[in-house]
Short mmCIF file of C-alpha atoms and ligand atoms in Angstrom, two decimals:
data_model
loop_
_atom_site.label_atom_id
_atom_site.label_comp_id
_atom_site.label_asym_id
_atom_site.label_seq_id
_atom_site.Cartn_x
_atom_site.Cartn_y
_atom_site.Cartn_z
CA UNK A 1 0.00 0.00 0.00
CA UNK A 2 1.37 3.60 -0.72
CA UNK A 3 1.89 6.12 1.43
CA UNK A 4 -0.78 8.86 0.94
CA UNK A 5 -0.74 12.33 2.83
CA UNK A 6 -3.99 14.80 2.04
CA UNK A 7 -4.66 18.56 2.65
CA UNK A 8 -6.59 21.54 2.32
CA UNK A 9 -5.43 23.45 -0.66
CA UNK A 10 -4.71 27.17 1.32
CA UNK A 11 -5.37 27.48 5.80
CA UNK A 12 -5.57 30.98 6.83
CA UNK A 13 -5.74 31.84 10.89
CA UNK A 14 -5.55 35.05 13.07
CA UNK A 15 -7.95 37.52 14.77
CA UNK A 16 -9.98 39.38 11.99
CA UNK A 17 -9.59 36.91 9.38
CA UNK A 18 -13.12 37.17 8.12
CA UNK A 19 -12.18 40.87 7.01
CA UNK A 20 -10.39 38.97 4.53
CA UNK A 21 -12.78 36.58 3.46
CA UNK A 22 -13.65 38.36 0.15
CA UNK A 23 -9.87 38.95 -0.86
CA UNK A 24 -9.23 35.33 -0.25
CA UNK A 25 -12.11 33.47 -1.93
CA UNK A 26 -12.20 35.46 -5.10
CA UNK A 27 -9.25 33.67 -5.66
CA UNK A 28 -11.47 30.93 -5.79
CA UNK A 29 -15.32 31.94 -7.58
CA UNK A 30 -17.11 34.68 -8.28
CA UNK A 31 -20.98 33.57 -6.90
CA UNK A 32 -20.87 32.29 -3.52
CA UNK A 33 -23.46 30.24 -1.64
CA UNK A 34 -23.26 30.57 2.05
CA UNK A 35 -24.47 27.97 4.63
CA UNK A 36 -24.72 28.58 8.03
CA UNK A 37 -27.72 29.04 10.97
CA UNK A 38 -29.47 32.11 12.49
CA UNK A 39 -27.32 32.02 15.46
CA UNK A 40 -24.20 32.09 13.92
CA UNK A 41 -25.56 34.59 11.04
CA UNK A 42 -26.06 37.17 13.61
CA UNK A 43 -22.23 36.75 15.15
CA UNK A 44 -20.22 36.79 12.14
CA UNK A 45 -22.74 37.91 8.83
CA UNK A 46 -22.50 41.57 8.80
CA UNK A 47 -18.88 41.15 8.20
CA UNK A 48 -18.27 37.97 6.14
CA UNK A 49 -21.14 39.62 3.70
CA UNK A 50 -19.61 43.36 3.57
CA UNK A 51 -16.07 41.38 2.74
CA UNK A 52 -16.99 39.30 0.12
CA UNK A 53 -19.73 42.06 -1.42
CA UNK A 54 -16.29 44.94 -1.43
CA UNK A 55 -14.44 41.72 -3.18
CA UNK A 56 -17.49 41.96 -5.93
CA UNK A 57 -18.34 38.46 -5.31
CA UNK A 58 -22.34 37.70 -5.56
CA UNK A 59 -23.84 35.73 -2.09
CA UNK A 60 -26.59 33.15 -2.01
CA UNK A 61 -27.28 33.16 1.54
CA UNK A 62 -29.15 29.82 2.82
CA UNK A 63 -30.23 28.40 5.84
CA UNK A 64 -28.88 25.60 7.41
CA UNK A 65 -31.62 22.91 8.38
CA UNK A 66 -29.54 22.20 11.75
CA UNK A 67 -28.39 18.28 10.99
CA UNK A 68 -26.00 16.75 8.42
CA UNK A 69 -28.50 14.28 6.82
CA UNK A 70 -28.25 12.97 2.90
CA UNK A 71 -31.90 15.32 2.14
CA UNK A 72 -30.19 18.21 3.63
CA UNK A 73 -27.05 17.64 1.22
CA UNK A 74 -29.48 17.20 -1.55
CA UNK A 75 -31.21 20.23 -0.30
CA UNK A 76 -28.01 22.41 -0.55
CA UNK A 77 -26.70 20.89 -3.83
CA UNK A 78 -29.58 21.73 -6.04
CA UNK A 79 -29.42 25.36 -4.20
CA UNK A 80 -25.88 25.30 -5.49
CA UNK A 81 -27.05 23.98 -9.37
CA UNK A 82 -30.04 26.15 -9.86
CA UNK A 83 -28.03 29.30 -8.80
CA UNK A 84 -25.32 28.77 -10.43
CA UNK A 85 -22.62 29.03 -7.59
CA UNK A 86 -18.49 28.42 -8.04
CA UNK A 87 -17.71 28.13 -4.27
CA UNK A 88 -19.56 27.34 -1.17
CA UNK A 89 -18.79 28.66 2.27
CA UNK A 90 -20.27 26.87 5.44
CA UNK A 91 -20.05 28.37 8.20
CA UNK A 92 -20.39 27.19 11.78
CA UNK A 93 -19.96 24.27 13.35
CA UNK A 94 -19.20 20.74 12.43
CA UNK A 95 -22.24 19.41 10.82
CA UNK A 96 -23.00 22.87 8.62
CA UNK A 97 -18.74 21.91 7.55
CA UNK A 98 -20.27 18.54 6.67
CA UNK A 99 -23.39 19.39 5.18
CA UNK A 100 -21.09 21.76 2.96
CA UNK A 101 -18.88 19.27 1.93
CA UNK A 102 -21.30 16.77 0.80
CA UNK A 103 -23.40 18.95 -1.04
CA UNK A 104 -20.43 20.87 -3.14
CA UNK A 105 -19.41 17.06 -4.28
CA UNK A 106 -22.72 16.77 -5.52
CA UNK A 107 -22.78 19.75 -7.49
CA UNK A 108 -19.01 20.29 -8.51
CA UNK A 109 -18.91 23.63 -6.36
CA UNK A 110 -15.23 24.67 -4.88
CA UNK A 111 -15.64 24.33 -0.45
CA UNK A 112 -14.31 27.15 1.86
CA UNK A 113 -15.00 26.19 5.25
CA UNK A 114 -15.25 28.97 7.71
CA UNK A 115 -15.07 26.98 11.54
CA UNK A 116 -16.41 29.68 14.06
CA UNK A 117 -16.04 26.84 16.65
CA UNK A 118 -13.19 24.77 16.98
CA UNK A 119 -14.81 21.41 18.74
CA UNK A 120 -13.68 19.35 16.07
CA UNK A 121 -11.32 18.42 12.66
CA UNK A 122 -14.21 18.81 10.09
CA UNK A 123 -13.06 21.71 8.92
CA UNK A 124 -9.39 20.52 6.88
CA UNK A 125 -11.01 17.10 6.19
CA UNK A 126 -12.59 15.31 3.23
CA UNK A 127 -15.28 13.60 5.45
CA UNK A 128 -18.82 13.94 6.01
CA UNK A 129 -20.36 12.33 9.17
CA UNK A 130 -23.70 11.61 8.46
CA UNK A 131 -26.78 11.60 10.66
CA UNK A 132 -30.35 10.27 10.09
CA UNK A 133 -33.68 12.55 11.04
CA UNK A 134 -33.79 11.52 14.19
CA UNK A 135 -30.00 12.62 15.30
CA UNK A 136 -28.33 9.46 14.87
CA UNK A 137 -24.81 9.45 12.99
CA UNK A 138 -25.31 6.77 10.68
CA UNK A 139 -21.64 6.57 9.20
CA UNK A 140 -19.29 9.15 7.15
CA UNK A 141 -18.30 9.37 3.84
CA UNK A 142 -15.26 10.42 2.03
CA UNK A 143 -15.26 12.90 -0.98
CA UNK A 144 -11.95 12.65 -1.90
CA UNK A 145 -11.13 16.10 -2.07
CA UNK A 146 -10.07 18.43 0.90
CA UNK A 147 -11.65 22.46 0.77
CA UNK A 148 -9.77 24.74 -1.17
CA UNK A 149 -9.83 27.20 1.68
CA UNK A 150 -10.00 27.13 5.72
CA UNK A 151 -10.58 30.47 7.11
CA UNK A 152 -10.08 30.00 10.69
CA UNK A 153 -10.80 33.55 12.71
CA UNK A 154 -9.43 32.99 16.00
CA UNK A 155 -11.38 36.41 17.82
CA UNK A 156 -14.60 34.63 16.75
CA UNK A 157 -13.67 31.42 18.01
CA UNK A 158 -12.44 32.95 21.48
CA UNK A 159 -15.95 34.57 21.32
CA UNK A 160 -17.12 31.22 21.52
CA UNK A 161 -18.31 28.43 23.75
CA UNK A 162 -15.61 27.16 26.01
CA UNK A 163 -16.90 23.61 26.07
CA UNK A 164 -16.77 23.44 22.09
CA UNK A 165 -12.87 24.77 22.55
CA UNK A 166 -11.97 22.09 25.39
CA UNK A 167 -14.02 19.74 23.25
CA UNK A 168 -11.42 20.60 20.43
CA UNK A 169 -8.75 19.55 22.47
CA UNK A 170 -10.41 16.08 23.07
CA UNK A 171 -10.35 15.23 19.56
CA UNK A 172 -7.24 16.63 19.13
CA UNK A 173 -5.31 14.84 22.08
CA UNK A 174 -6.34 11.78 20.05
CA UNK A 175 -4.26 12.47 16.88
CA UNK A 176 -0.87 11.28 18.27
CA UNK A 177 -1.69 8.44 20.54
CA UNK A 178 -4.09 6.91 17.39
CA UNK A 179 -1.61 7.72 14.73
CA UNK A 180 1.60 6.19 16.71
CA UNK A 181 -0.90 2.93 17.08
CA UNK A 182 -1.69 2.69 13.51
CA UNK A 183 2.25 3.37 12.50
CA UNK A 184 2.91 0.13 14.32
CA UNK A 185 1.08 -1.90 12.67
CA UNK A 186 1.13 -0.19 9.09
CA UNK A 187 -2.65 0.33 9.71
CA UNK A 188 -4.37 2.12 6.60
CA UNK A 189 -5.00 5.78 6.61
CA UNK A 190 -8.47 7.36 5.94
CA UNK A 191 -6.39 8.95 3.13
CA UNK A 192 -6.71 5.89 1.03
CA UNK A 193 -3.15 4.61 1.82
CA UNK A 194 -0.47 4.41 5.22
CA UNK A 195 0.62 7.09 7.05
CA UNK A 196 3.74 9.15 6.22
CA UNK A 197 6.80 10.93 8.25
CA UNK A 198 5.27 14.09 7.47
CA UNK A 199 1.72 13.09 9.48
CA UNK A 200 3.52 10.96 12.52
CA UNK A 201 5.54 14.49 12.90
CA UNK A 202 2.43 16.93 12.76
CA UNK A 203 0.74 14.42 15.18
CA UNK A 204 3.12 14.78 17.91
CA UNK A 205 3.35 17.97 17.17
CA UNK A 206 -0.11 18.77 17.78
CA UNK A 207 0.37 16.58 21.18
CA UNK A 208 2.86 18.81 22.42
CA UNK A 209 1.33 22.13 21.27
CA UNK A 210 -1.77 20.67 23.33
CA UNK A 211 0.28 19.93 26.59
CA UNK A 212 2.35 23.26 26.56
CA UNK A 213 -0.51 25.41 25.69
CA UNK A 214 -4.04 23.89 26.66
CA UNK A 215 -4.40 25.65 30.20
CA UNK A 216 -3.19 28.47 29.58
CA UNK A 217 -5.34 28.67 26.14
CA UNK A 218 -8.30 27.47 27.87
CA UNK A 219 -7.84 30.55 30.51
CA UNK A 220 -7.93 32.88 27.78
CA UNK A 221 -11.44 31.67 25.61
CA UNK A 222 -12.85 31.41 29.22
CA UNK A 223 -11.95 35.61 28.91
CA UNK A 224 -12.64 36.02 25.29
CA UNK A 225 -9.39 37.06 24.44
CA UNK A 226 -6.90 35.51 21.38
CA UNK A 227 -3.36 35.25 23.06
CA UNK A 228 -0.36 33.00 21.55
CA UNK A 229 -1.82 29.85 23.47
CA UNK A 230 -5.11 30.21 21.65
CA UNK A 231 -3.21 30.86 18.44
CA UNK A 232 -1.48 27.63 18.88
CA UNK A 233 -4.49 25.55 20.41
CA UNK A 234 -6.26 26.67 17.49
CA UNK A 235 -4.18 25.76 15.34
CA UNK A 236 -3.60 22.19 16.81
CA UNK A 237 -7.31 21.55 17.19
CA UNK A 238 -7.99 22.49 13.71
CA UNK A 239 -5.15 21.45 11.74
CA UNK A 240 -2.71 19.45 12.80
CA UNK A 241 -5.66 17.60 14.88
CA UNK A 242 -7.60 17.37 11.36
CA UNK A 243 -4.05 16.73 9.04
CA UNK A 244 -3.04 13.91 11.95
CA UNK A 245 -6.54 12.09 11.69
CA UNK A 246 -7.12 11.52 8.22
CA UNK A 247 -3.24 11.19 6.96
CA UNK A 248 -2.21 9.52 9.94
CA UNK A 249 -5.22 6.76 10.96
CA UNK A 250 -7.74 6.43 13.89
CA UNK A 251 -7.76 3.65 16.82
CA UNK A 252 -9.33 2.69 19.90
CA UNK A 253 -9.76 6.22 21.08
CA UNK A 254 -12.35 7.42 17.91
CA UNK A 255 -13.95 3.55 18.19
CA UNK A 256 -14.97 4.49 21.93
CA UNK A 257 -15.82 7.30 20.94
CA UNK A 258 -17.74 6.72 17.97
CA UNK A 259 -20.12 3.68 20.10
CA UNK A 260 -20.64 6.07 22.68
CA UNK A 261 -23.78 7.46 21.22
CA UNK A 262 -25.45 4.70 21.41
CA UNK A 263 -26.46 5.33 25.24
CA UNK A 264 -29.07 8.03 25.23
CA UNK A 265 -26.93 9.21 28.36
CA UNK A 266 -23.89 10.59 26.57
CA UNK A 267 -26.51 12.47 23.85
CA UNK A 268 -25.26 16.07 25.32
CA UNK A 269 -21.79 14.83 24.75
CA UNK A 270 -19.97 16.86 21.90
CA UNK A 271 -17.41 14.29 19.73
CA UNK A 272 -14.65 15.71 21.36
CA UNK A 273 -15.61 14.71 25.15
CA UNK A 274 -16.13 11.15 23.79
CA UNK A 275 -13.02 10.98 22.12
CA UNK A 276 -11.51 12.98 25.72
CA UNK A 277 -12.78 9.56 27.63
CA UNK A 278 -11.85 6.86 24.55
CA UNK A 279 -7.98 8.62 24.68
CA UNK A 280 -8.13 7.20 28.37
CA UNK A 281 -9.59 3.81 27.47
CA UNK A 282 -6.92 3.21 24.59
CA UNK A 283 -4.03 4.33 26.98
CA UNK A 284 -5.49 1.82 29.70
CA UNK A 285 -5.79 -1.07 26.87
CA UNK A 286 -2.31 -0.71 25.70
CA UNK A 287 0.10 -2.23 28.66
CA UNK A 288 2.91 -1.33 26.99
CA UNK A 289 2.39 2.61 27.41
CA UNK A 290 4.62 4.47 29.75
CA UNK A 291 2.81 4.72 33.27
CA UNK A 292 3.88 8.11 33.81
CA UNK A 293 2.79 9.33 30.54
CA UNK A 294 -0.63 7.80 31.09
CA UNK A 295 -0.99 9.84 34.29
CA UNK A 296 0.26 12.98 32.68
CA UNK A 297 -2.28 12.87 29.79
CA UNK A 298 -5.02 12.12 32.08
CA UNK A 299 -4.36 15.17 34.48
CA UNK A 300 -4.09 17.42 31.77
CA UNK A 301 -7.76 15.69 30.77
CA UNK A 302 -8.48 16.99 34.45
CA UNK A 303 -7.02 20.23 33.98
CA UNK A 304 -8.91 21.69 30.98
CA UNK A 305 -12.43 20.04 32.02
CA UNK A 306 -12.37 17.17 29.73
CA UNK A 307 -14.61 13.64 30.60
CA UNK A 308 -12.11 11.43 32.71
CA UNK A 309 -15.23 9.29 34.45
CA UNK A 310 -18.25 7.00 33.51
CA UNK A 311 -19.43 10.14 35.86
CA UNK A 312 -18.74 12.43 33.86
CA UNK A 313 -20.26 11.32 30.49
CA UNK A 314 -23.51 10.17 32.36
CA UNK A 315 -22.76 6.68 32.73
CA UNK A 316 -21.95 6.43 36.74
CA UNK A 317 -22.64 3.35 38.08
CA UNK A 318 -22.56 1.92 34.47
CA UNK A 319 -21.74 -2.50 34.58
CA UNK A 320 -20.12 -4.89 32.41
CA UNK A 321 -23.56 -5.92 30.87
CA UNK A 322 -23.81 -2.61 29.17
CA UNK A 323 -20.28 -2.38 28.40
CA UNK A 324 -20.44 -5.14 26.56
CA UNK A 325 -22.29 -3.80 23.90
CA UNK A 326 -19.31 -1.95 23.26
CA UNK A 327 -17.09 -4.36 23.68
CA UNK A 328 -18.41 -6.46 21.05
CA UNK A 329 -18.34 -3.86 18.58
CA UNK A 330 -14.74 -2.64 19.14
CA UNK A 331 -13.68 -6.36 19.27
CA UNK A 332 -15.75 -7.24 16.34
CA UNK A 333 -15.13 -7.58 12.71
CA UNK A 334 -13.65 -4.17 11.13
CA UNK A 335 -13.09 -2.97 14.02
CA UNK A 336 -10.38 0.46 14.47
CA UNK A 337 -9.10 -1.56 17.68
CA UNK A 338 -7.72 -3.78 15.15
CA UNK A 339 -4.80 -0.61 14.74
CA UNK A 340 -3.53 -1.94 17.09
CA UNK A 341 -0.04 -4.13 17.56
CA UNK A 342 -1.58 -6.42 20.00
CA UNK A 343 -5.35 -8.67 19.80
CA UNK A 344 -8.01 -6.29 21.53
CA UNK A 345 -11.40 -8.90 22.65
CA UNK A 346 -14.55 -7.62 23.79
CA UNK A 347 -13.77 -8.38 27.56
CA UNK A 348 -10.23 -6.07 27.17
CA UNK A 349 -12.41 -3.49 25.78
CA UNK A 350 -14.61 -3.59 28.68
CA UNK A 351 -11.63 -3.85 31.44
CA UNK A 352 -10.00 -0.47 29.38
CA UNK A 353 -12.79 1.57 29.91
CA UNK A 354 -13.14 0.35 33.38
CA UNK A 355 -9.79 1.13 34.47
CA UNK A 356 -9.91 4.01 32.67
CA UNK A 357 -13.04 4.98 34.69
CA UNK A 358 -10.63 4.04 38.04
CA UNK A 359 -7.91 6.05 36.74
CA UNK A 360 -9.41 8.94 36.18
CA UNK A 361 -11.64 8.95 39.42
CA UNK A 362 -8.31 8.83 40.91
CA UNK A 363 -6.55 11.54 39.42
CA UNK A 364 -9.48 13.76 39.92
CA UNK A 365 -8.95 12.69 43.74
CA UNK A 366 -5.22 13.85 43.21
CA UNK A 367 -6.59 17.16 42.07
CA UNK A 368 -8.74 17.67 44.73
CA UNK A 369 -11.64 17.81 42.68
CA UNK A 370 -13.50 14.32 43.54
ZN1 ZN B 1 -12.47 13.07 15.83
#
């Protein structure tokens, strides 16, 4: 299998970037269709619309239904036909990114995703993660292309929620421990291929960035102000996080994750608290990580306000029975936990999240904040 390493075409970040916007993307087309939801509309539109109208480029403004389903795509791709559009900007959250994404494959429009959260790696990818009309993710889908722009304003996103920003780091402190699994074993990418150098190196990188910078960037949103931490936090929750996943492979920590859902408890979760609690679980299945490293990932878990308990993600006082539904699907066929260099069962599964459960109730003690 070949090595295979995928990108965005341009990624653009710092405070005020939106003023930009129009420069930027008439680069790119001339008639722009714009995604995004009443909420965010009224936070960023007065300026994203003046900047692209003084860059002469024509705006289709839509609304975004609110979920990432196949008849929303379908929705937004005719939108993009019938007009006429040669970009399309979503802006928002993950599942507008999404949305955006799909939709643009279906009707040959360029992508410019504008993240005014950053909770998640949707915004460099070439994914979709789809969900039915009821709010279930029912799988994700490749497109094979990454956007041809990521505008990333970091004022906006320090405007933001602080959960969606700590969730960010969750998904992000994934990136390394996932990718050094899969290099390992030679695991496939979601790139179509293995990992290379260049992915293993932004993945650590993004670790460290995360472990230097996450308090003190977390301080900072919680104050609404950009400093160098949130520059850097930013940039490792949106694209090194985002580069790491897809160009680098996923493992226990995403599989976790990605069952979690499936107990109407964790429904308030956001993707990055799951993945915050599967990072633990994969550390406590793999024996041959170093203790002290375990310890110092999980306090810094502690430290921003990331999941570290079955407490914390609504499952206290959760037992094996339950577990084991997913522990048979990470043991099962086709399984991530298969990135793995060692055999991961059902039972090991179940024991990982249970000691991770132990060893984060502990460290939480060790913080004082049980
Ligand atoms: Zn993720």
């Amino acid at each position: 299998m070949n090595k295979v390493f995928i990108a965005p075409r341009r990624y653009v970040q710092g405070p005020d970037t939106l003023k930009e916007a129009g420069s930027l993307i008439s680069a790119i087309g001339k008639k722009a269709l714009v995604l995004w939801d009443a909420n965010v509309k009224g936070i960023v539109g007065e300026t994203l619309i003046a900047s692209l109208k003084d860059a002469g480029i024509e705006v289709v403004d839509v609304d975004f239904n609110g979920d990432s389903t196949k008849g929303e795509a379908d929705r937004v791709a005719k939108i993009m036909s019938d007009e006429g559009v040669d970009v399309s900007l979503a802006v928002g959250g993950g599942k507008t990114l999404d949305t955006v994404k799909a939709a643009a494959a279906i009707a040959g429009s360029k992508v410019v995703t504008v993240p005014t959260i950053a909770s998640n790696d949707s915004p460099t990818s070439s994914f979709t993660v789809w969900y039915d009309d009821d709010g279930n993710c029912t799988g994700f889908e490749s497109w094979g292309v990454n956007p041809d722009l990521v505008l990333v304003d970091t004022q906006v996103i320090a405007n933001g929620p602080l959960p969606a920003f700590v969730a960010g780091m969750g998904d992000a402190l994934g990136t390394w421990v996932e990718c050094d699994a899969c290099s390992q074993v030679t695991a496939p990418n979601l790139a179509g291929g293995t990992s290379t150098l260049v992915a293993m190196a932004i993945a650590k990188l993004c670790y460290d960035v995360l472990m230097e910078n996450g308090v003190g960037a977390m301080k900072a949103v919680e104050a609404n102000t950009v400093n160098d931490a949130v520059e850097k936090v930013v940039e490792a929750n949106v694209l090194m996080s985002g580069l790491g996943f897809e160009s680098g492979g996923v493992a226990t920590a995403h599989m976790v994750a990605n069952c979690l859902p499936s107990f109407p408890e964790c429904h308030g979760l956001m993707h990055g608290h799951e993945v915050g609690f599967g990072v633990i679980t994969q550390l406590c299945l793999d024996k041959t990580f170093d203790d002290e490293k375990r310890i110092k990932i999980v306090d810094f878990e502690v430290a921003i306000g990331l999941p570290v308990t079955f407490a914390d993600i609504g499952l206290e006082g959760v037992d094996r029975e339950r577990l084991k539904v997913i522990g048979d699907i990470c043991g099962g066929e086709g399984s991530l936990c298969a990135n793995h260099p060692f055999e991961v069962t059902s039972e090991d599964i179940v024991n990982a999240m249970i000691a991770a459960d132990e060893l984060g109730r502990e460290r939480k003690n060790a913080a004082g904040l049980a």
